[in-house]
PDB file of C-alpha atoms and ligand atoms in Angstrom:
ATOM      1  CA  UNK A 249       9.306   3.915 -13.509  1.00 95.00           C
ATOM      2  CA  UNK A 250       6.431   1.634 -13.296  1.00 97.00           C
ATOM      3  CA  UNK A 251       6.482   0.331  -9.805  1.00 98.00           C
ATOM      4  CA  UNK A 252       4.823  -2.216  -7.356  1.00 98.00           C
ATOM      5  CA  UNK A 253       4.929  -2.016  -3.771  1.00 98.00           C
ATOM      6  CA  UNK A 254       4.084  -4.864  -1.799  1.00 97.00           C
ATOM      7  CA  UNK A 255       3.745  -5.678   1.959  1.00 96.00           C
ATOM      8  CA  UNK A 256       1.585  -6.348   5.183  1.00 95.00           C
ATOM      9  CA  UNK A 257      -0.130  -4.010   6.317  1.00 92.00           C
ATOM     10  CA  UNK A 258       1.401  -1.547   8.274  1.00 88.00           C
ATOM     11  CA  UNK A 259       4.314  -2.315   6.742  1.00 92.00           C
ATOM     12  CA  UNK A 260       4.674   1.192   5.574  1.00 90.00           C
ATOM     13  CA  UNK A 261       3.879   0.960   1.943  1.00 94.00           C
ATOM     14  CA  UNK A 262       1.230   4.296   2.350  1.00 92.00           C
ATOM     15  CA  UNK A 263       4.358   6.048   3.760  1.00 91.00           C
ATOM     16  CA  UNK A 264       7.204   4.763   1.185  1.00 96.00           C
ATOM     17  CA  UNK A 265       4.930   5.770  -1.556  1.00 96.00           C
ATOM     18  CA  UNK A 266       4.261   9.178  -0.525  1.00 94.00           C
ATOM     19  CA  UNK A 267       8.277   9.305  -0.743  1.00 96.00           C
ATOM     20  CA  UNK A 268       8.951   8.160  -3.729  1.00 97.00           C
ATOM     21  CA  UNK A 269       5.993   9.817  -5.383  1.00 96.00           C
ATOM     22  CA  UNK A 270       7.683  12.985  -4.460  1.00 96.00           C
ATOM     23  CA  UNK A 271      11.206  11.991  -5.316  1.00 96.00           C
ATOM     24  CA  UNK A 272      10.201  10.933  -8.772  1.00 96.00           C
ATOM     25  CA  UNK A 273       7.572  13.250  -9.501  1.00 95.00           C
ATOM     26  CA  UNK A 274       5.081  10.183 -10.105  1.00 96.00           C
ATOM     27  CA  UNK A 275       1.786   9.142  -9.222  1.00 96.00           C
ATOM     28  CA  UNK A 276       0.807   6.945  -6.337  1.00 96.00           C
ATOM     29  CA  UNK A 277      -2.208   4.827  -6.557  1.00 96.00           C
ATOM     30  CA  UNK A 278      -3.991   3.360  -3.311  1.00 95.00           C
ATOM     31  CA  UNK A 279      -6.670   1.190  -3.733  1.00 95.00           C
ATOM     32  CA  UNK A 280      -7.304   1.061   0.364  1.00 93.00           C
ATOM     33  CA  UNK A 281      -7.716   4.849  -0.171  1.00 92.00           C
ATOM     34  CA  UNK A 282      -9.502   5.021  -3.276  1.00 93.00           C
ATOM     35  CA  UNK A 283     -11.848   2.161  -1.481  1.00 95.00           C
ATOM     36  CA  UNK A 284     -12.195   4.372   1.819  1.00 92.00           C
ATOM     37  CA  UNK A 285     -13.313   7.289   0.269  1.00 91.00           C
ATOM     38  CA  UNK A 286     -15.977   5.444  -1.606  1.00 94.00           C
ATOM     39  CA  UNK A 287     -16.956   4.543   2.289  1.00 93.00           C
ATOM     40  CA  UNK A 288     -16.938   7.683   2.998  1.00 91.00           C
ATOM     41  CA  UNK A 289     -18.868   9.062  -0.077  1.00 94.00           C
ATOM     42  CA  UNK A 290     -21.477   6.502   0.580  1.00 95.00           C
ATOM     43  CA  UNK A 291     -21.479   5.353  -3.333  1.00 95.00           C
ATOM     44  CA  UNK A 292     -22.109   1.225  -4.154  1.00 94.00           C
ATOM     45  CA  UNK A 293     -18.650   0.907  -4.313  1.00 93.00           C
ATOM     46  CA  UNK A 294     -18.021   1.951  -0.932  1.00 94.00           C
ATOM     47  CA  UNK A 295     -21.016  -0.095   0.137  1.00 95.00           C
ATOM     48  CA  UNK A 296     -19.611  -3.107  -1.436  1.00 94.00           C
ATOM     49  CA  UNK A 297     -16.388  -2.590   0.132  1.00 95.00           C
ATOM     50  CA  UNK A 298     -17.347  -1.851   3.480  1.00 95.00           C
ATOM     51  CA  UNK A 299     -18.455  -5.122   3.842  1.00 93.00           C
ATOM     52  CA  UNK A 300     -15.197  -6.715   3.287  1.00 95.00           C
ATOM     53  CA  UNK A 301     -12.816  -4.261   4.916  1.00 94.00           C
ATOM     54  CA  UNK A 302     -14.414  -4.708   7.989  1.00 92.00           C
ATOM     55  CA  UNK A 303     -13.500  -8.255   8.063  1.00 92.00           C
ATOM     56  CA  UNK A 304     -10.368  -7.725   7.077  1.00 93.00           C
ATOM     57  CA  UNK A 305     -10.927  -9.847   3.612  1.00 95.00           C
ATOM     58  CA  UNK A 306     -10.040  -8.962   0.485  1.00 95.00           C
ATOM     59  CA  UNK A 307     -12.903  -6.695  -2.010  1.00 96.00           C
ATOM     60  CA  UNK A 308     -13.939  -8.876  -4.710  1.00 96.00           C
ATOM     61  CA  UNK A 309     -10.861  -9.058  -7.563  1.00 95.00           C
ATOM     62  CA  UNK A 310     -13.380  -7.651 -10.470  1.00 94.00           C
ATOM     63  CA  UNK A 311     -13.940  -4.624  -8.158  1.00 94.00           C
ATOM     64  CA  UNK A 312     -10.391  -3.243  -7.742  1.00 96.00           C
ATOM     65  CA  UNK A 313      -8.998  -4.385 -11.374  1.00 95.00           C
ATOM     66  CA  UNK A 314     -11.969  -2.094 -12.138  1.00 93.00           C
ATOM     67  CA  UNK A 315     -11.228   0.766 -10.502  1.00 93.00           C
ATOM     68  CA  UNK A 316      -7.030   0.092 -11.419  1.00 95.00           C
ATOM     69  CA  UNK A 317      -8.050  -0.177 -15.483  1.00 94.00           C
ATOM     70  CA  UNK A 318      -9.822   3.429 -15.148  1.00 92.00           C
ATOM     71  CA  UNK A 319      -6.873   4.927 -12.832  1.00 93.00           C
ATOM     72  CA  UNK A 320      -3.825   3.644 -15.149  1.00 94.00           C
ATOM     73  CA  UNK A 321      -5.820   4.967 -18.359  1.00 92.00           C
ATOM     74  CA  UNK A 322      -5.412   8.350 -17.282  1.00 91.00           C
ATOM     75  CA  UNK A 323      -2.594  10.541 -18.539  1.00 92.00           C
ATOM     76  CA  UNK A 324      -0.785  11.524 -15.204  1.00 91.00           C
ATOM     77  CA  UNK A 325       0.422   7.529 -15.277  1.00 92.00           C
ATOM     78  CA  UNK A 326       2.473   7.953 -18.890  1.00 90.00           C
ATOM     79  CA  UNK A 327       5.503   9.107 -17.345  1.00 91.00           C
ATOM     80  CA  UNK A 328       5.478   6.306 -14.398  1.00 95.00           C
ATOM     81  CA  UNK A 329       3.140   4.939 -11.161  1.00 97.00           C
ATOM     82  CA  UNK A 330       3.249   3.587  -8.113  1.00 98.00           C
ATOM     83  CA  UNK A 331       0.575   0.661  -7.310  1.00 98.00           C
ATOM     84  CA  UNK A 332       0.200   1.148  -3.230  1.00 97.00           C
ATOM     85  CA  UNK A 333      -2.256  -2.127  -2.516  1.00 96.00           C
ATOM     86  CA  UNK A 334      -2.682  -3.735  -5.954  1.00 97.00           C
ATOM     87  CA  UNK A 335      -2.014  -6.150  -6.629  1.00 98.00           C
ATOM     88  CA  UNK A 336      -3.307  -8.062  -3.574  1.00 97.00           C
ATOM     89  CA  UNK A 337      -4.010 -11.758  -5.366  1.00 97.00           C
ATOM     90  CA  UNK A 338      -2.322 -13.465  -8.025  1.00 98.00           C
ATOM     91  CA  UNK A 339      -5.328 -13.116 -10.054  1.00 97.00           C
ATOM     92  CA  UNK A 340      -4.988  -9.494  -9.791  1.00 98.00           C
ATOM     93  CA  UNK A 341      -1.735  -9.945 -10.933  1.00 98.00           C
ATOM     94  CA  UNK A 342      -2.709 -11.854 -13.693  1.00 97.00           C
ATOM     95  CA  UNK A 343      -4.910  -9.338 -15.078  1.00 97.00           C
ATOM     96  CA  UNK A 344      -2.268  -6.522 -15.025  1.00 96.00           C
ATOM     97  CA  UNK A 345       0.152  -8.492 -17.198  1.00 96.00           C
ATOM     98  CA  UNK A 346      -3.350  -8.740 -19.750  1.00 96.00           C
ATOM     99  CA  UNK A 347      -3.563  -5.283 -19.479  1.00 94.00           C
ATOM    100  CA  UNK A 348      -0.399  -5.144 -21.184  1.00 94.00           C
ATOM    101  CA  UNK A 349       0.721  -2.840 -18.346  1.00 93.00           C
ATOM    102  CA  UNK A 350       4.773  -3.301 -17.921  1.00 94.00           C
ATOM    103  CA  UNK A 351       6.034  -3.108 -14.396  1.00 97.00           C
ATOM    104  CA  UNK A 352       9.974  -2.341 -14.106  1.00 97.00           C
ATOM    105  CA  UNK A 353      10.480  -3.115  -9.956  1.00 97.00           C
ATOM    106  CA  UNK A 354       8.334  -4.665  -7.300  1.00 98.00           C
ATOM    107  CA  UNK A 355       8.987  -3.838  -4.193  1.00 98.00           C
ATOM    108  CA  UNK A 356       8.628  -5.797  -0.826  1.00 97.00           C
ATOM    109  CA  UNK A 357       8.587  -4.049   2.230  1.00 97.00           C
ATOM    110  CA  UNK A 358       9.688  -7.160   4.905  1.00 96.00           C
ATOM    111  CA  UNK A 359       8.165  -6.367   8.419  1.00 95.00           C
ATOM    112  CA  UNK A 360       7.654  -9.653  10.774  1.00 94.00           C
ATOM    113  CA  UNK A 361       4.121  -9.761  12.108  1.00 92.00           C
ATOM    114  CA  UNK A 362       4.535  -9.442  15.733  1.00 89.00           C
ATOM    115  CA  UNK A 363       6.061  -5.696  14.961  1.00 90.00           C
ATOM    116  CA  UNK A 364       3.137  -5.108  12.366  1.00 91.00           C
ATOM    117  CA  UNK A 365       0.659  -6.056  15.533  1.00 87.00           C
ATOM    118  CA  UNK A 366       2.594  -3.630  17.578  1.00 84.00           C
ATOM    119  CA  UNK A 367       2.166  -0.788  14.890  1.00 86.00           C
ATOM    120  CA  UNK A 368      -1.009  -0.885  13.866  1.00 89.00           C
ATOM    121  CA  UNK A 369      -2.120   0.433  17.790  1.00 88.00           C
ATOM    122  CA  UNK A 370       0.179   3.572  17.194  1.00 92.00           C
ATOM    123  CA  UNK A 371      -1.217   4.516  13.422  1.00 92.00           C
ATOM    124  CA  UNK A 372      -3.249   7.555  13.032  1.00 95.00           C
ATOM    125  CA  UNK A 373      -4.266   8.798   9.269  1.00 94.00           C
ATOM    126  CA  UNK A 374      -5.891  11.464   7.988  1.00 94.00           C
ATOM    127  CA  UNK A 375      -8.796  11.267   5.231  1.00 89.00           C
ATOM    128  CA  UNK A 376      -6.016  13.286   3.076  1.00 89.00           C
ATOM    129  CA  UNK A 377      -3.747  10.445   2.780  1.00 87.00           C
ATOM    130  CA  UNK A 378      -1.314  10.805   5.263  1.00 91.00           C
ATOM    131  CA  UNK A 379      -0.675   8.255   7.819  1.00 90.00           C
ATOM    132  CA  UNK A 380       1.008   8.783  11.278  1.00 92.00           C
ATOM    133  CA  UNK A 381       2.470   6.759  14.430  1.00 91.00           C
ATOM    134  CA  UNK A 382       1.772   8.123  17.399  1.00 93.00           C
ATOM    135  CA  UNK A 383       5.831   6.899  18.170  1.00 89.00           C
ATOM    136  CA  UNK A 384       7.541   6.278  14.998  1.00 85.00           C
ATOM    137  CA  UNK A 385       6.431   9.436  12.746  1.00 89.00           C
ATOM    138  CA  UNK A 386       4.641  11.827  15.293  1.00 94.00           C
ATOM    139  CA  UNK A 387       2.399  14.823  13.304  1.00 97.00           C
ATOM    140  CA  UNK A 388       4.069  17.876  14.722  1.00 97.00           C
ATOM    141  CA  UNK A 389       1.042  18.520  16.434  1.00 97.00           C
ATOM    142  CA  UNK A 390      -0.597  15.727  18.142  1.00 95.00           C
ATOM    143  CA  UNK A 391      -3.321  14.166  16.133  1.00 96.00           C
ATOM    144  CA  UNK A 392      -3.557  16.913  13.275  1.00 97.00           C
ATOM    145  CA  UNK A 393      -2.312  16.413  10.062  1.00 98.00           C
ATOM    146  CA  UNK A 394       0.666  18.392   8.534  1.00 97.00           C
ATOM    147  CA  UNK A 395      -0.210  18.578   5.401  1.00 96.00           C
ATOM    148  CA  UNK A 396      -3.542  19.782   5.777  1.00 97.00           C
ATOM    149  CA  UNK A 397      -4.764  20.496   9.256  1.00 97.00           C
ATOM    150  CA  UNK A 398      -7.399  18.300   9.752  1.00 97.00           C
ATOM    151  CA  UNK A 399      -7.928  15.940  12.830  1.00 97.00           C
ATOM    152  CA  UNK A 400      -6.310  12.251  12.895  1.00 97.00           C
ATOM    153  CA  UNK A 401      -8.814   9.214  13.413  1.00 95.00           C
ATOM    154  CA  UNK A 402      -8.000   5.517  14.016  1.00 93.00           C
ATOM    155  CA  UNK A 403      -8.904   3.459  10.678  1.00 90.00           C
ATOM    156  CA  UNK A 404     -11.848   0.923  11.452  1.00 88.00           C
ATOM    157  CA  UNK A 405     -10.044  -1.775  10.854  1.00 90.00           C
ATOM    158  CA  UNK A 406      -6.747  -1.442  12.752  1.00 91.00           C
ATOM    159  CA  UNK A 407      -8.810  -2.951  15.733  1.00 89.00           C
ATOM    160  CA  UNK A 408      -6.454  -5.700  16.668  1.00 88.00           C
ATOM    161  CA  UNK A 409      -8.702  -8.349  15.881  1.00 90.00           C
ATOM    162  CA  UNK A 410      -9.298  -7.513  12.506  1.00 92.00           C
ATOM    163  CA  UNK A 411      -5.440  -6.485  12.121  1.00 92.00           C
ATOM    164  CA  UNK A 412      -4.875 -10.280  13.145  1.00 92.00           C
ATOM    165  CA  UNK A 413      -7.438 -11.175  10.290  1.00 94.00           C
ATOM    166  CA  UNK A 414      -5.621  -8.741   7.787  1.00 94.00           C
ATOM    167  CA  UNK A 415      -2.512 -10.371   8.009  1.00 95.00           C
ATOM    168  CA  UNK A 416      -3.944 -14.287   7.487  1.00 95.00           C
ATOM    169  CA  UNK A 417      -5.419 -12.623   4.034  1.00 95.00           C
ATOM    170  CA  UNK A 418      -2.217 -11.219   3.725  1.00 96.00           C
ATOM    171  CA  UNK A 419       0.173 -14.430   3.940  1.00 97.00           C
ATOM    172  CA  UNK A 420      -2.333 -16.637   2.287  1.00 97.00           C
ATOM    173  CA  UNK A 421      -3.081 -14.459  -0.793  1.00 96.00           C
ATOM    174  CA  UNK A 422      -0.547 -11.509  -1.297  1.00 97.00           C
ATOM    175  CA  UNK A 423       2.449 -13.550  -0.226  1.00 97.00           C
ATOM    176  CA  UNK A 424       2.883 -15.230  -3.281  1.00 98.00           C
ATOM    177  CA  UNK A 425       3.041 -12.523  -5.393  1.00 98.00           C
ATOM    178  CA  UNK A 426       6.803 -12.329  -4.277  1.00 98.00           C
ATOM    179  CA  UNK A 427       7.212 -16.010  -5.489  1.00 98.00           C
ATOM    180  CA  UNK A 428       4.642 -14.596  -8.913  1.00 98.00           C
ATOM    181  CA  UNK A 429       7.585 -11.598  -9.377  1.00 98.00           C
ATOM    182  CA  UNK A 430      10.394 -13.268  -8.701  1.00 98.00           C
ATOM    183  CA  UNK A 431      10.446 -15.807 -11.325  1.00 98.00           C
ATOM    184  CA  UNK A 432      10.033 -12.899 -13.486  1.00 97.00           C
ATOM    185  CA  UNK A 433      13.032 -11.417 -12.224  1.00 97.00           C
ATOM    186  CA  UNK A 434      11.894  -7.667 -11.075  1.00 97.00           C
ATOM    187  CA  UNK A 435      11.488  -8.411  -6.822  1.00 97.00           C
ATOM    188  CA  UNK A 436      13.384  -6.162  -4.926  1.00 97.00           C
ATOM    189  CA  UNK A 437      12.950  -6.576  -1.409  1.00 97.00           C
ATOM    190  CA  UNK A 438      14.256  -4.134   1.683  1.00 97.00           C
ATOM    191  CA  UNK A 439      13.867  -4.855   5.318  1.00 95.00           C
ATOM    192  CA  UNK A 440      10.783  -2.056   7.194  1.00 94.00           C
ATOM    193  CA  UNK A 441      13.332  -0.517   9.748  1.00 91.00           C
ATOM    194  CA  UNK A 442      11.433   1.074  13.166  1.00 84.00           C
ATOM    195  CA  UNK A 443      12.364   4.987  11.595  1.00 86.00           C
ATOM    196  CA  UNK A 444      10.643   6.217   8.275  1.00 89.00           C
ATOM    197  CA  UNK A 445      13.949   7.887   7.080  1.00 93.00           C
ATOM    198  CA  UNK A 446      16.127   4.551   7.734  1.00 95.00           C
ATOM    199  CA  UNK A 447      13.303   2.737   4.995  1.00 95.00           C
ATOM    200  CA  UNK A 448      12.890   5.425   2.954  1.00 96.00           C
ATOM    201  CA  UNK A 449      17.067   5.519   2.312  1.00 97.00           C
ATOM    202  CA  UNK A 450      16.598   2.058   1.919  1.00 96.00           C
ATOM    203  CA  UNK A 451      14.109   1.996  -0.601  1.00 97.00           C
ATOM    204  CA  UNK A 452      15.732   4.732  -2.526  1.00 97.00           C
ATOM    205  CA  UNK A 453      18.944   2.794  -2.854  1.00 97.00           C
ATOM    206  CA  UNK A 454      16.768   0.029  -3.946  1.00 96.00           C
ATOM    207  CA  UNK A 455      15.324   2.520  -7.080  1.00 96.00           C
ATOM    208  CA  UNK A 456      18.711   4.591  -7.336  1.00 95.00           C
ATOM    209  CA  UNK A 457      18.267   2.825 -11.233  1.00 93.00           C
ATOM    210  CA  UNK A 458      15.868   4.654 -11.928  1.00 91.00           C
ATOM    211  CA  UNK A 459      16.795   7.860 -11.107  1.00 87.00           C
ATOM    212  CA  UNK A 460      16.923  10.643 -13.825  1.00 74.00           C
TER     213      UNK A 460
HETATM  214  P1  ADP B  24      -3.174  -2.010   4.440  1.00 69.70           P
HETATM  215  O1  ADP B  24      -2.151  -2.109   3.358  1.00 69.70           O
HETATM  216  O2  ADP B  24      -2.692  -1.259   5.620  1.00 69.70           O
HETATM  217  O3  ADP B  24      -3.804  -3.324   4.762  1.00 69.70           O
HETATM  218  P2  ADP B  24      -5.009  -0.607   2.657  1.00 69.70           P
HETATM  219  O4  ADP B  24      -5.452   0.748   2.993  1.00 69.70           O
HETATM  220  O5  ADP B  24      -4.092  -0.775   1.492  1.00 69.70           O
HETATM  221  O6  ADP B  24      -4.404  -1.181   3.983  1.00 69.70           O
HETATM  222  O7  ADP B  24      -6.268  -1.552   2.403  1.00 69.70           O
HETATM  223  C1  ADP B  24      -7.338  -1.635   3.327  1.00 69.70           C
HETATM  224  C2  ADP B  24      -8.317  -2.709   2.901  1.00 69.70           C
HETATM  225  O8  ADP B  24      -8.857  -2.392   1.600  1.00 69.70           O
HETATM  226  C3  ADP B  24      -7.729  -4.111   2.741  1.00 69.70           C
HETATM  227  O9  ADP B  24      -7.660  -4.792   3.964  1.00 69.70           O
HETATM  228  C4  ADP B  24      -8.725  -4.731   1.743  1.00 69.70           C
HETATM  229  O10 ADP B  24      -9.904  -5.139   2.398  1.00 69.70           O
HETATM  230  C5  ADP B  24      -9.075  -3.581   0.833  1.00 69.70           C
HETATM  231  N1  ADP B  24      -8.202  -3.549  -0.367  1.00 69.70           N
HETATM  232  C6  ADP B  24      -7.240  -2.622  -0.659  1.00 69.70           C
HETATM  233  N2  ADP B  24      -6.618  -2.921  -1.819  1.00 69.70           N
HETATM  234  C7  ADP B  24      -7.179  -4.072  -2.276  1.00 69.70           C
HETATM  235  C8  ADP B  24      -6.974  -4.917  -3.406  1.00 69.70           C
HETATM  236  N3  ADP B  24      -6.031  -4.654  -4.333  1.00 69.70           N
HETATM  237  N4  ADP B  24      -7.754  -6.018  -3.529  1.00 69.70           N
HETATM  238  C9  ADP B  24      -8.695  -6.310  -2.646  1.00 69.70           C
HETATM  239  N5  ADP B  24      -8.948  -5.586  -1.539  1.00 69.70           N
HETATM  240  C10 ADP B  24      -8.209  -4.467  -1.348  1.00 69.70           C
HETATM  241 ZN1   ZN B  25      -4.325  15.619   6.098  1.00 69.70          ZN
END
């Protein structure tokens, strides 16, 4: 299963993916994550990116088609993917389908924007990939991570203002990659619920197709 996810942010794509990753034993790709640990590294990329991130724009198209071309190449995608953040822009989208890279489902996670507001306060992550709510989808132990111990942070750019700015990029240039999909008849859509598990059952349902 080759598979898109699409959504605000905050809308729980991060989350979803980690899910279905596990369920079907495929890899999930996450540009924001791939770009924040250039930031952290301190390489060009990351210096590049930073730039935009923090005001809550879009990095440059060429950039993360880049970075997408050299992640799909590798052998753990044959068997299936999940794109977590790509594409963001119809261009992006564009150069996907000249890839040649098939996509069986695209998936929108639907979360209005005064609940994505409200989230974004409550999200902790941790530089291993996992992402918390301080309400929704508590770590066991406040602010350290299950998986791997390590102490939660606050990502830069959940400040509210630039949350606000994230979600104007959002309707003006990811938005109408639902229109882009579903005149090629693969959108699937599912409504963000407040719980993890409620989404997560609905997303499967939404993929039960592709199950083995
Ligand atoms: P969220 O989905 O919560 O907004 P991400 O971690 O996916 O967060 O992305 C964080 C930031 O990284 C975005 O706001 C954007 O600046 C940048 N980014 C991630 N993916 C892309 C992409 N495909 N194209 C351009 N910029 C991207
Ligand atoms: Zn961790």
């Amino acid at each position: 299963m080759n598979l898109i996810l699409l959504g605000a942010p905050g809308a729980g794509k991060g989350t979803q993916s980690a899910k279905i990753s596990e369920k079907f034993q495929i890899p999930a790709i996450a540009t924001g994550d791939i770009l924040r640990s250039a930031m952290k590294a301190g390489t060009t990329l990351g210096l590049e990116a930073k730039a935009y991130i923090d005001e809550g724009k879009l990095v440059p198209d060429a950039v993360v088609i880049g970075i997408i071309k050299e992640y799909l190449a590798s052998d753990a995608c044959k068997k299936g993917f999940i794109l977590d953040g790509f594409p963001r822009s119809i261009p992006q989208a564009e150069a996907l389908d000249e890839m040649g890279v098939k996509i069986d489902v695209v998936l929108s996670i639907e979360v209005p924007d005064e609940k994505i507001v409200a989230r974004m306060s409550g999200r902790r992550v941790c530089s291993c990939g996992a992402s918390y709510h301080v309400e929704h989808n508590p770590p066991k132990v406040a602010d350290v991570c299950d998986n791997c111990g390590s102490a939660l942070y606050v990502r830069a750019d959940d400040a509210p203002e630039t949350v606000k700015k994230r979600l104007s990029t959002f309707h003006a240039q990811t938005e109408p990659l639902k229109e882009y999909y579903a005149k090629k008849g693969i959108l699937a859509t599912v409504e963000g619920q407040e719980k993890v598990e409620d989404t997560t059952s609905l997303v499967f349902r939404a993929l039960s197709r592709f199950e083995a």
